[in-house]
Structure formats: structure tokens, C-alpha cells
Coordinates of C-alpha atoms in Angstrom, one line a residue:
Chain A
M1 CA 107.8 80.4 110.2
S2 CA 109.6 83.6 109.6
A3 CA 112.6 82.4 111.5
L4 CA 114.7 83.3 108.5
T5 CA 117.5 85.7 109.2
R6 CA 118.7 88.4 106.9
E7 CA 121.5 86.1 105.6
E8 CA 119.1 83.2 105.0
T9 CA 116.6 85.4 103.1
E10 CA 119.4 86.7 101.0
A11 CA 120.6 83.2 100.3
L12 CA 117.1 82.2 99.4
I13 CA 116.9 85.0 96.8
Q14 CA 120.3 83.9 95.3
E15 CA 119.1 80.3 95.1
V16 CA 115.9 81.2 93.4
L17 CA 117.8 83.4 90.9
E18 CA 120.1 80.5 90.1
V19 CA 117.9 79.1 87.3
Y20 CA 117.9 82.3 85.2
P21 CA 120.4 83.0 82.4
E22 CA 123.0 85.6 83.3
K23 CA 121.2 88.7 81.9
A24 CA 117.8 87.8 83.3
K25 CA 119.4 87.1 86.6
K26 CA 121.0 90.5 86.8
D27 CA 117.7 92.2 85.9
R28 CA 115.6 90.2 88.3
A29 CA 118.0 90.6 91.2
K30 CA 117.2 94.3 91.3
H31 CA 113.5 93.5 91.9
L32 CA 114.0 91.3 94.9
A33 CA 115.2 92.5 98.3
V34 CA 115.4 91.9 102.0
N35 CA 113.6 94.6 103.9
D36 CA 115.8 96.9 105.9
Q37 CA 113.9 99.5 107.9
T38 CA 116.9 101.7 108.1
V39 CA 116.9 102.3 104.4
E40 CA 115.3 105.7 103.7
Q41 CA 114.9 105.3 100.0
S42 CA 113.5 102.2 98.5
K43 CA 115.4 102.6 95.2
K44 CA 118.6 101.8 97.1
C45 CA 117.3 98.3 97.7
I46 CA 114.6 97.6 95.1
T47 CA 113.9 98.6 91.5
S48 CA 110.3 99.0 90.5
N49 CA 108.1 100.2 87.6
R50 CA 110.3 98.6 84.9
K51 CA 109.4 96.6 81.9
S52 CA 108.8 93.0 82.7
L53 CA 111.3 90.5 81.3
P54 CA 110.2 88.8 78.1
G55 CA 109.8 85.1 78.7
V56 CA 108.9 85.1 82.4
M57 CA 105.4 84.9 83.7
T58 CA 104.2 88.3 84.9
I59 CA 100.9 89.0 86.5
R60 CA 100.6 92.6 85.3
G61 CA 97.8 94.1 83.4
C62 CA 97.8 96.8 80.7
A63 CA 97.0 100.5 80.5
Y64 CA 93.5 99.8 79.4
A65 CA 93.0 97.6 82.4
G66 CA 94.2 100.5 84.6
S67 CA 91.8 103.0 83.0
K68 CA 88.7 101.1 82.2
G69 CA 88.9 98.4 84.8
V70 CA 90.1 100.4 87.7
V71 CA 89.5 104.2 87.5
W72 CA 86.7 104.8 85.0
G73 CA 84.8 101.5 85.1
P74 CA 83.1 101.9 88.5
I75 CA 81.6 105.3 87.7
K76 CA 78.1 104.0 87.6
D77 CA 76.0 106.5 85.6
M78 CA 78.4 106.8 82.7
I79 CA 78.7 104.4 79.9
H80 CA 82.2 103.2 79.2
I81 CA 82.8 102.1 75.7
S82 CA 85.6 99.6 75.2
H83 CA 86.6 101.0 71.9
G84 CA 88.2 98.3 69.8
P85 CA 87.9 94.6 69.5
V86 CA 85.3 92.9 71.7
G87 CA 87.5 90.8 73.9
C88 CA 89.2 93.4 76.1
G89 CA 85.8 94.6 77.4
Q90 CA 84.1 91.3 77.7
Y91 CA 86.9 89.5 79.6
S92 CA 87.2 92.4 82.1
R93 CA 83.5 92.8 82.6
A94 CA 82.2 93.0 86.1
G95 CA 85.1 90.9 87.5
R96 CA 86.1 93.4 90.0
R97 CA 82.8 93.5 91.9
N98 CA 82.6 97.3 92.2
Y99 CA 79.2 97.4 93.9
Y100 CA 76.8 100.2 93.2
V101 CA 73.2 101.2 93.8
G102 CA 70.9 101.6 90.8
V103 CA 69.0 99.8 88.1
T104 CA 71.5 98.3 85.7
G105 CA 70.7 99.1 82.1
V106 CA 68.4 102.0 83.1
N107 CA 70.3 104.5 85.1
T108 CA 73.5 102.6 86.0
F109 CA 75.7 100.6 83.7
G110 CA 78.5 99.2 85.9
T111 CA 78.3 95.5 85.0
M112 CA 77.4 96.0 81.3
N113 CA 79.9 95.8 78.4
F114 CA 79.7 98.4 75.7
T115 CA 82.1 97.8 72.8
S116 CA 82.6 99.0 69.2
D117 CA 83.5 95.4 68.3
F118 CA 86.2 96.2 65.7
Q119 CA 86.4 94.0 62.6
E120 CA 89.0 93.9 59.9
K121 CA 87.4 96.7 57.9
D122 CA 87.4 99.0 60.9
I123 CA 91.2 98.5 61.2
V124 CA 91.6 99.2 57.5
F125 CA 89.2 102.1 57.1
G126 CA 89.3 103.5 60.6
G127 CA 86.7 103.2 63.3
D128 CA 85.6 106.8 63.8
K129 CA 82.3 106.5 61.9
K130 CA 81.5 103.4 63.9
L131 CA 82.2 105.2 67.2
A132 CA 79.9 108.1 66.2
K133 CA 77.2 105.6 65.3
L134 CA 77.7 103.7 68.5
I135 CA 77.3 106.9 70.6
G136 CA 74.0 107.6 68.7
E137 CA 72.8 104.1 69.5
I138 CA 73.7 104.5 73.2
E139 CA 71.8 107.7 73.4
T140 CA 68.7 106.1 71.9
L141 CA 68.8 102.9 73.9
F142 CA 69.9 104.3 77.2
P143 CA 68.7 107.9 77.4
L144 CA 69.3 108.1 81.2
H145 CA 73.0 107.8 81.1
K146 CA 74.9 110.9 82.3
G147 CA 77.9 110.7 80.0
I148 CA 80.2 108.4 78.0
S149 CA 83.8 107.6 78.2
V150 CA 85.7 106.2 75.2
Q151 CA 88.3 103.7 76.5
S152 CA 90.8 103.0 73.7
E153 CA 92.1 99.6 73.2
C154 CA 95.4 98.9 71.4
P155 CA 94.3 99.2 67.7
I156 CA 93.0 102.8 68.2
G157 CA 96.4 104.1 68.8
L158 CA 98.0 101.9 66.2
I159 CA 95.7 103.1 63.4
G160 CA 95.5 106.6 64.6
D161 CA 91.8 107.2 65.0
D162 CA 90.8 110.7 66.1
I163 CA 88.5 109.8 69.0
E164 CA 88.8 113.3 70.5
A165 CA 87.2 114.9 67.4
V166 CA 84.4 112.3 67.4
S167 CA 83.8 112.8 71.1
K168 CA 83.7 116.6 70.9
K169 CA 81.3 116.5 68.0
A170 CA 79.0 113.9 69.5
A171 CA 79.1 115.6 73.0
K172 CA 77.6 118.7 71.4
E173 CA 74.9 116.7 69.7
I174 CA 73.8 114.7 72.7
E175 CA 74.6 117.5 75.2
K176 CA 76.3 115.2 77.6
P177 CA 80.0 114.9 78.4
I178 CA 82.0 112.4 76.3
V179 CA 85.5 111.7 77.5
P180 CA 88.0 110.2 75.1
V181 CA 90.7 108.3 77.1
R182 CA 93.9 107.4 75.3
C183 CA 94.6 104.3 77.4
E184 CA 95.8 101.9 74.7
G185 CA 97.0 98.8 76.3
F186 CA 100.5 98.9 75.0
R187 CA 101.3 102.2 76.8
G188 CA 103.6 101.9 79.8
V189 CA 104.9 98.9 81.5
S190 CA 101.8 98.0 83.5
Q191 CA 98.3 99.1 84.4
S192 CA 99.9 101.9 86.4
L193 CA 100.2 104.2 83.5
G194 CA 96.6 103.5 82.7
H195 CA 95.7 105.0 86.1
H196 CA 97.7 108.0 85.3
I197 CA 96.2 108.5 81.9
A198 CA 92.7 108.1 83.4
N199 CA 93.5 110.6 86.0
D200 CA 94.7 113.0 83.4
A201 CA 91.5 112.5 81.4
V202 CA 89.4 113.3 84.5
R203 CA 91.5 116.4 85.0
D204 CA 91.1 117.6 81.4
W205 CA 87.5 116.6 80.7
V206 CA 85.6 116.4 83.9
L207 CA 87.0 118.2 86.9
D208 CA 86.5 121.8 85.9
K209 CA 83.0 121.6 84.5
R210 CA 81.3 123.1 87.5
D211 CA 83.9 125.6 88.6
G212 CA 82.1 128.7 89.8
A213 CA 78.8 126.9 89.9
N214 CA 76.7 127.4 93.0
F215 CA 77.2 124.7 95.7
E216 CA 76.1 124.8 99.2
S217 CA 79.2 123.6 101.0
T218 CA 79.8 122.9 104.7
P219 CA 83.1 123.1 106.5
Y220 CA 83.1 119.3 106.8
D221 CA 83.0 118.4 103.2
V222 CA 85.4 115.6 102.2
S223 CA 85.7 113.1 99.3
I224 CA 86.8 109.5 99.3
I225 CA 89.4 109.1 96.6
G226 CA 90.7 105.8 95.4
D227 CA 88.1 103.5 97.0
Y228 CA 86.6 101.3 94.3
N229 CA 83.8 99.8 96.5
I230 CA 85.0 96.2 96.0
G231 CA 82.4 94.2 97.8
G232 CA 81.1 97.4 99.4
D233 CA 84.3 98.8 100.8
A234 CA 83.5 102.4 100.2
W235 CA 80.2 102.1 102.0
A236 CA 81.9 100.6 105.0
S237 CA 84.4 103.5 105.0
R238 CA 81.8 106.2 104.3
I239 CA 79.6 105.4 107.3
L240 CA 82.5 105.9 109.6
L241 CA 83.3 109.3 108.2
E242 CA 79.7 110.3 108.3
E243 CA 79.4 109.1 111.9
M244 CA 82.2 111.3 113.0
G245 CA 80.4 114.3 111.5
L246 CA 81.9 114.7 108.1
R247 CA 79.9 115.0 104.9
V248 CA 81.1 112.8 102.1
V249 CA 80.5 114.7 98.8
A250 CA 82.1 112.3 96.4
Q251 CA 83.2 108.7 96.1
W252 CA 85.9 108.1 93.5
S253 CA 85.1 105.9 91.9
G254 CA 83.3 103.0 93.5
D255 CA 79.5 103.7 93.5
G256 CA 80.5 107.1 92.2
T257 CA 78.7 109.3 89.6
I258 CA 80.0 111.9 87.2
A259 CA 78.2 114.7 89.2
E260 CA 80.1 113.7 92.3
M261 CA 83.4 114.0 90.4
E262 CA 82.5 117.4 89.1
L263 CA 81.7 118.6 92.6
T264 CA 84.9 117.3 94.2
P265 CA 86.8 120.6 93.8
K266 CA 84.4 122.0 96.3
V267 CA 85.5 119.8 99.2
K268 CA 87.8 120.8 102.1
L269 CA 89.9 117.6 102.2
N270 CA 90.6 114.8 99.8
L271 CA 90.9 111.4 101.6
L272 CA 93.1 109.2 99.5
H273 CA 92.9 105.5 100.0
C274 CA 94.5 104.0 96.9
Y275 CA 97.6 106.2 96.6
R276 CA 98.9 104.4 93.5
S277 CA 95.9 105.0 91.3
M278 CA 94.7 108.4 92.3
N279 CA 97.5 110.4 93.8
Y280 CA 97.8 112.2 90.4
I281 CA 94.3 113.8 90.6
S282 CA 94.8 114.6 94.3
R283 CA 98.0 116.5 93.5
H284 CA 96.3 118.3 90.7
M285 CA 93.4 119.4 93.0
E286 CA 95.9 120.5 95.7
E287 CA 97.6 122.7 93.2
K288 CA 94.7 124.1 91.4
Y289 CA 92.0 124.3 94.1
G290 CA 94.2 124.3 97.2
I291 CA 92.6 121.2 98.6
P292 CA 95.0 119.2 100.9
W293 CA 95.0 115.5 100.6
L294 CA 95.6 112.8 103.1
E295 CA 96.5 109.1 102.8
Y296 CA 94.5 106.9 105.1
N297 CA 94.2 103.3 105.8
F298 CA 91.0 101.6 106.8
F299 CA 92.2 98.0 107.2
G300 CA 92.1 96.7 110.8
P301 CA 91.1 98.6 114.0
T302 CA 94.6 99.9 114.8
K303 CA 95.1 101.6 111.5
I304 CA 91.5 102.8 111.4
A305 CA 91.8 104.5 114.7
E306 CA 95.1 106.1 113.6
S307 CA 93.5 107.2 110.3
L308 CA 90.3 108.6 111.9
R309 CA 92.4 110.7 114.3
A310 CA 94.7 111.9 111.5
I311 CA 91.6 112.9 109.4
A312 CA 90.0 114.6 112.4
A313 CA 93.2 116.6 113.0
H314 CA 92.3 118.5 109.8
F315 CA 89.1 119.7 111.3
D316 CA 87.7 121.4 114.5
D317 CA 87.0 119.9 117.9
K318 CA 83.6 118.8 117.0
I319 CA 85.0 116.3 114.5
K320 CA 87.8 115.3 116.8
E321 CA 85.3 114.4 119.4
G322 CA 83.3 112.6 116.8
A323 CA 86.3 110.5 115.8
E324 CA 86.9 109.5 119.4
K325 CA 83.3 108.6 119.8
V326 CA 83.4 106.4 116.7
I327 CA 86.5 104.7 117.9
A328 CA 85.1 104.2 121.4
K329 CA 81.8 102.8 119.9
Y330 CA 83.5 100.2 117.7
Q331 CA 86.4 99.2 120.0
P332 CA 84.4 96.7 122.0
M333 CA 83.0 95.1 118.9
M334 CA 86.5 94.9 117.4
Q335 CA 87.8 93.5 120.7
A336 CA 85.2 90.7 120.5
V337 CA 86.3 89.9 116.9
I338 CA 90.0 89.8 118.0
D339 CA 89.2 87.7 121.0
K340 CA 87.4 85.2 118.9
Y341 CA 89.9 84.9 116.0
K342 CA 93.3 85.8 117.5
P343 CA 93.7 82.6 119.4
R344 CA 93.1 80.6 116.2
L345 CA 95.4 82.8 114.0
Q346 CA 98.1 83.8 116.4
G347 CA 101.6 83.4 115.0
K348 CA 100.4 82.4 111.5
T349 CA 102.5 83.8 108.7
V350 CA 101.3 85.4 105.5
M351 CA 102.8 86.2 102.2
L352 CA 101.2 88.8 100.0
Y353 CA 101.4 89.6 96.3
V354 CA 98.8 92.1 95.1
G355 CA 98.6 95.4 93.4
G356 CA 97.8 99.0 94.4
L357 CA 97.8 99.7 98.1
R358 CA 97.1 96.4 99.7
P359 CA 100.6 94.9 100.0
R360 CA 101.3 97.6 102.7
H361 CA 97.8 98.6 103.8
V362 CA 96.6 95.1 105.0
I363 CA 99.7 94.5 107.1
G364 CA 98.1 96.3 110.1
A365 CA 95.0 94.2 109.8
Y366 CA 97.0 91.0 109.9
E367 CA 99.0 92.2 112.9
D368 CA 95.7 93.0 114.7
L369 CA 94.9 89.3 114.4
G370 CA 98.4 88.3 115.6
M371 CA 99.5 87.2 112.2
E372 CA 102.8 88.1 110.7
V373 CA 103.5 89.2 107.1
I374 CA 106.8 87.6 106.0
G375 CA 106.8 88.7 102.4
T376 CA 105.1 91.3 100.3
G377 CA 105.2 92.7 96.9
Y378 CA 103.5 94.8 94.3
E379 CA 102.6 94.1 90.7
F380 CA 103.0 97.6 89.5
A381 CA 104.2 99.9 92.3
H382 CA 106.6 102.7 91.9
G383 CA 109.4 103.8 94.1
D384 CA 107.2 105.9 96.4
D385 CA 105.1 102.9 97.2
Y386 CA 108.1 101.0 98.4
D387 CA 109.3 104.0 100.4
R388 CA 106.1 103.6 102.3
T389 CA 106.2 99.8 102.5
I390 CA 109.7 99.5 104.0
K391 CA 108.5 101.2 107.1
E392 CA 105.4 98.9 107.5
M393 CA 107.3 95.7 107.0
G394 CA 109.4 93.9 109.6
N395 CA 113.2 93.7 109.3
A396 CA 114.6 90.9 107.2
T397 CA 111.2 90.2 105.5
L398 CA 111.1 89.6 101.8
L399 CA 110.2 92.2 99.2
Y400 CA 109.5 91.3 95.6
D401 CA 108.5 93.6 92.8
D402 CA 106.7 92.3 89.7
V403 CA 107.5 88.8 90.9
T404 CA 107.5 86.1 88.2
G405 CA 105.3 83.0 88.5
F406 CA 108.4 80.8 89.2
E407 CA 109.9 83.1 91.8
L408 CA 106.7 83.4 93.8
E409 CA 106.2 79.6 93.7
E410 CA 109.7 79.0 94.9
F411 CA 109.5 81.7 97.7
V412 CA 106.3 80.2 99.0
R413 CA 107.6 76.6 98.8
R414 CA 110.7 77.6 100.8
M415 CA 109.2 80.0 103.3
K416 CA 106.1 77.9 103.9
P417 CA 103.6 80.6 104.9
D418 CA 100.3 79.6 106.5
L419 CA 98.4 81.8 104.1
V420 CA 99.1 83.5 100.8
G421 CA 97.1 86.6 99.8
S422 CA 97.3 87.0 96.0
G423 CA 95.2 86.9 92.8
I424 CA 93.0 84.3 91.2
K425 CA 95.8 83.3 88.8
E426 CA 97.9 82.1 91.8
K427 CA 95.1 80.6 93.8
Y428 CA 95.0 77.1 92.5
V429 CA 98.7 76.7 92.2
F430 CA 99.1 77.3 95.9
Q431 CA 96.1 75.4 97.0
K432 CA 97.4 72.4 95.1
M433 CA 100.6 72.9 97.1
G434 CA 98.5 72.7 100.2
I435 CA 98.7 76.3 101.2
P436 CA 95.5 78.2 101.8
L437 CA 95.0 81.3 99.6
R438 CA 92.7 84.3 99.8
Q439 CA 92.2 86.2 96.6
M440 CA 93.0 89.7 97.8
H441 CA 92.2 91.6 94.6
S442 CA 88.5 91.5 95.0
W443 CA 88.3 89.8 98.4
D444 CA 87.6 86.3 97.1
Y445 CA 83.9 87.0 96.4
S446 CA 83.5 88.3 100.0
G447 CA 84.0 91.7 101.5
P448 CA 83.9 94.5 102.4
Y449 CA 87.3 94.5 104.1
H450 CA 87.5 98.3 104.7
G451 CA 86.3 99.9 107.9
Y452 CA 85.2 98.3 111.2
D453 CA 82.5 96.2 109.6
G454 CA 85.0 95.0 107.1
F455 CA 87.5 93.9 109.7
A456 CA 85.0 91.4 111.2
I457 CA 84.5 89.9 107.7
F458 CA 88.3 90.0 107.0
A459 CA 89.0 88.1 110.3
R460 CA 86.3 85.5 109.6
D461 CA 87.6 85.0 106.0
M462 CA 91.2 84.5 107.0
D463 CA 90.2 82.1 109.7
M464 CA 88.0 80.2 107.3
A465 CA 90.9 79.8 104.8
I466 CA 93.5 78.8 107.4
S467 CA 91.4 76.6 109.7
N468 CA 89.6 74.8 106.9
P469 CA 89.8 71.0 107.7
C470 CA 90.8 70.2 104.2
W471 CA 94.4 71.2 104.7
S472 CA 94.9 68.3 107.1
K473 CA 93.6 65.9 104.5
Q474 CA 96.5 66.6 102.1
T475 CA 98.0 63.1 102.4
P476 CA 95.7 60.4 101.1
P477 CA 94.9 57.7 103.7
W478 CA 96.9 55.0 101.9
Q479 CA 100.1 57.0 102.1
K480 CA 99.7 58.0 105.8
Q481 CA 102.1 56.5 108.2
P482 CA 100.0 54.1 110.2
E483 CA 99.7 55.0 113.8
T484 CA 101.4 52.8 116.3
E485 CA 98.1 52.2 118.2
E486 CA 96.4 50.8 115.1
L487 CA 99.4 48.8 114.3
K488 CA 99.2 47.2 117.6
K489 CA 95.5 46.5 117.1
A490 CA 96.1 45.0 113.7
A491 CA 98.9 42.8 115.2
Chain B
M1 CA 113.2 120.4 80.5
A2 CA 110.8 118.6 82.7
N3 CA 107.5 119.5 84.3
I4 CA 107.9 119.3 88.0
M5 CA 105.7 120.1 91.0
V6 CA 107.1 121.7 94.2
R7 CA 105.0 121.4 97.3
K8 CA 105.5 122.2 101.0
D9 CA 104.9 119.2 103.3
A10 CA 103.3 119.4 106.7
A11 CA 106.6 120.4 108.3
G12 CA 107.1 123.3 105.8
A13 CA 109.9 121.6 103.9
Y14 CA 109.9 121.6 100.2
S15 CA 109.3 118.4 98.3
F16 CA 109.8 117.7 94.7
Y17 CA 107.6 115.6 92.4
L18 CA 108.3 114.6 88.8
P19 CA 105.0 113.3 87.4
K20 CA 106.5 111.7 84.4
R21 CA 108.7 109.4 86.5
D22 CA 106.6 109.4 89.6
L23 CA 109.6 110.6 91.5
E24 CA 108.8 112.1 94.8
D25 CA 111.6 113.3 97.0
A26 CA 112.6 115.9 99.5
I27 CA 114.5 119.0 98.4
V28 CA 117.5 119.2 100.6
K29 CA 119.1 122.4 99.2
M30 CA 117.6 125.3 97.2
E31 CA 119.9 127.9 95.8
F32 CA 117.6 130.9 96.4
D33 CA 114.9 130.9 98.9
S34 CA 113.6 134.3 99.7
A35 CA 110.5 136.3 98.8
E36 CA 112.0 138.1 95.8
K37 CA 114.4 135.5 94.5
W38 CA 113.4 131.9 94.6
G39 CA 114.6 128.8 92.7
G40 CA 118.0 128.3 91.1
E41 CA 119.7 125.0 91.5
I42 CA 117.9 122.5 93.7
R43 CA 119.3 119.4 95.1
L44 CA 117.3 116.3 96.0
N45 CA 117.6 113.8 98.7
N46 CA 118.4 111.1 96.2
G47 CA 121.4 113.1 94.8
G48 CA 119.7 114.4 91.7
A49 CA 119.9 118.1 90.8
Y50 CA 117.5 120.3 88.9
Y51 CA 117.5 124.0 87.9
I52 CA 114.5 126.3 88.2
E53 CA 114.7 129.7 86.6
P54 CA 115.1 132.1 89.6
Q55 CA 111.8 134.0 90.1
A56 CA 109.7 135.6 92.8
A57 CA 108.7 133.1 95.4
P58 CA 105.3 131.6 94.5
A59 CA 102.4 132.8 96.5
R60 CA 101.1 129.4 97.2
F61 CA 102.1 125.8 97.0
P62 CA 102.1 123.3 95.4
I63 CA 103.1 124.8 92.1
S64 CA 104.0 123.3 88.7
L65 CA 107.1 124.5 87.1
R66 CA 109.5 123.8 84.3
A67 CA 112.9 122.6 85.4
K68 CA 116.1 121.7 83.8
R69 CA 117.8 118.5 84.8
L70 CA 121.4 119.0 85.8
D71 CA 122.2 115.7 87.2
A72 CA 119.8 112.9 87.7
A73 CA 120.4 110.2 90.2
E74 CA 120.3 106.5 89.2

């Protein structure tokens, strides 16, 4: 239970830090904090977006993961070349379950892996020729693709290939956009810089391509930014927006297309779900095109209702009415879900450790189910994320930034949550400790979790994890204390 | 010199954004804030200070500018 007081939580952090050498201890101490809602600025209590310590186990990814895996990868009608050795592309292929509609290999390419498969001679002599040849092959084999992005892996930056020149030349030949992205894995401290680089590539190579083009707009045009359609999330969000009368012009980037991205500057409002990975492009569009942006949260009925109202406030009465209608329509269904699961989940505690927006966004959904989040942390957040998180979390709860494998295990061992929400790498560690875990990166092969439809699935999944009978079978029968009744019988 | 972005939030107050460091903060004090002269020394909520070359007030926000760092917090 979260009966830990502020002092106890602080003592716990100190105890966990005990094992580190002096220097490491000093560094790690800055990344662990006890939440204090009165703190205005997160950097007074927690440091983030710093290089991970050598020697500890971190769960972070690289800039290539942030660009290819997160931002560019889900754009379905483009081909994303993993330019460099084969492994980066192959091991990150289709793992994130960004769903899309289309025929894979014909007009959509989301789950396929395209790579230039660098060999020793490409490192020595440069890979530009190979890239040009590869683009030609793609054009022959997949003529229906709408564009190509070149996602650099580490060696490209190291050997200094000029992918921009190759891209420009080839783009003229095939008359389709080719976007070179300088997202070499070694850049930055985590995948976060990869998001930024990817956003900048969109800004420089895609966004302004249809400026001035004819587009029949309506006053209700919006775009969904930063929803990667994991398990169908963007679809569950989109129907709500459409139901309240808005027109969704673009989805970035789950189930998105390059045409949608080019048309985004025509919308009236950018709806930003994943702040961390796409705030850059939203800020750019605000400056260049005067499109306001709004962060929203579609996890759990309370937050959805709040968000729908906040979105509607940007439009006229017709949309405001629409929002109320949508909320009223789904409220009974959500009440039924809550009535069913809340009694089973009431008072259970959760610890989260994920990336992006989830460590703060899902808190509301857990609270709707009567559960309590007692610890949360991000893999790669910056100060502005923690600014937002501090307000969402309860007082004296635990915050951990870029937590190491050891720390997370110790925290969980000591705080004994009823559920851990984290990644696949942590899953089996905790399940062997006897604590249920939901993989919250890609919803543990389930989903969607966004929207009203998603909440029903979310509630079911959490119940399934916590109430699974296997957790009561942790002690083998021969180690169980024999019950007194049976003892009597035996006697 | 750093590239910064100044925007006005919903309440009409200035906010400061430094993309390179992902630093988002409120501007608590701006030396000049009138239509013909705008900018000068700005002070952030976190204690940092930057200098924007005084200029005519921008017609619309947000706007990207070059700014000199006088005193960074941290």
C-alpha cells in the first residue's frame, strides 16, 4: 500500500542509493524524487534528459529508434529505409503494432523492413551509391509507394555519407519526395532527440509542399498529432472527434499518410496527444501558420470528458453541443465498465515506468478504476514533462527519471504495488517476483486504450492481470503452511 | 546567441521556449513591452536572463528570435 509517508519514501530512496559508488550515487540522487505538488518547477526536485550513467542498466533507446520507430515508421504509404547495417531495422520491425489499413507490400509498407544492409566495403568506400541503387530498386518493385525516408543508422554519420545529395537527385528522378533524416543513433542521450530530428525533417522536407495549394477546408478541421495508433488507438480517438462534429484531416503518424501530413497546415487546430514526441512540429505550425495546439488526454472517461470539453471550447456552439452529446452517450457505458471492475480493483496500487506521455496520462484512467499510482517515471522525459506530471501525481509519491534496472527492482520490492506498468524488458523480472505486469508500451498485444472504447479494454486488461489466479499459486504446495483443519484431520 | 521562441499563452502572458534545451518557462519580466519598443532584457521564472535586441513589437505570436544569454539558471 502507499502508506509511505514523505520521510519513508525519502529514506527508501537513500537506502536504494546506498549500493552505488560515491560519484554515481550523487548523480542518481538527482533523478529520484518524492513528489511535492507545491513545487512549481520540476527541475527543483528532479533532473531529467541527462546522459545515462555508464555501467547501470538503462531502458532508453537511441535517436534512430525515436525517428524510425516512433515518428516516421507508422507513416504507412512511405517506405522507410533503415540506412546502414541490417540489425537496427530488423530488430525494430513491426514491434510497436502501429495498425494501419492497406495492403502491405502494395500500397502500404508499415510492417516491412527496408535496409541498405551495410557491409565492410560500404563503410570503407561509402554507401551513397548503394543508397541510390536501393531507391531505384524500390521504385521498380513497389511503384505505388508515395515517398521514401532515409533513416540514418550510426555508421552514416561516422563515415560522412551525403544522403541529402543522393536523396535530392533521386527524388527528381522518381518524382516522389525523398526525405533524408539525420537520426544516427549516437545523437543525444535517448530516443527523445530522435523525435526532435524527425520533427525537424518533417518541417524541412514535407510540411510546406502544399502551401498555397487548393484545399476545401471547413471551420471544423483538426488533426490528431502524436497518436501512433498502437493497437488502434488513433481510430478510437478519431471516432469521438468525428462524432462531435469535427473533421479529422490528418493522423500523425499512426495510420497516417504523407498526403495527410502535407495537408496539416490547413487545419484550424492541432490536437496533440504525445507532447514529448511532437510538440516541436506543433510549435512550428503555430508560428508559421498560426495554428493553435492543444494537449489532450484520452485515457479514462474523466480525462476524456475534460479533453472533449477543452477541444470544443476552441469551436462554436455546434461543436460544444456535440461534445456534450458524445459525453452523455458514452457515460452510461463507461459507468457499466466502472461498476463491473471498480469493486475488483478498488484500492490496488500501481507503479509505472514508461516513455512519452503515459506516465502521466494514464493516471486518470487508473483513478477512474479506483486504483492509485504510487510511483511513476519516464525513460526520456524533459523538464516540461515533469512540470506536468507533478500536478497529476499525489503527494509523497515516488518519481524516478531514467531509472536503472536495479533501482526499479528495489523500489518495486519495497513498495509492493499490486501492478507494474512497464516495458517488455521488465515484464518477466517482476512476474517472477510475483507481481503482475502490463506492458504499457504497446498495450501488451492488446488495445486500443485511448478513447471510450479503449477504456473498456483497459479496465478488462488491468483486471485480467491483477485478478489472475496464478498470483495466489506463488508458493509451491510443499512449502505451504499446512492449515490447522487439515492437520487435525491428519492427526 | 540562441534561437528562442516567444509565445503568448491563453492568459496573454509571454512564455519562453528554447528548443535546443527544451526549456519552456514563463517570462516574468520584459524590459520593454510597448508597440514601438519591445524586447531588451527578459527574466524567466527559473531565474535565467536573456537579452533580445529591442525592436518593434512583433505583429503576431509565437515568434522565433535570436537571444543572448545573460544568465542561465541551473
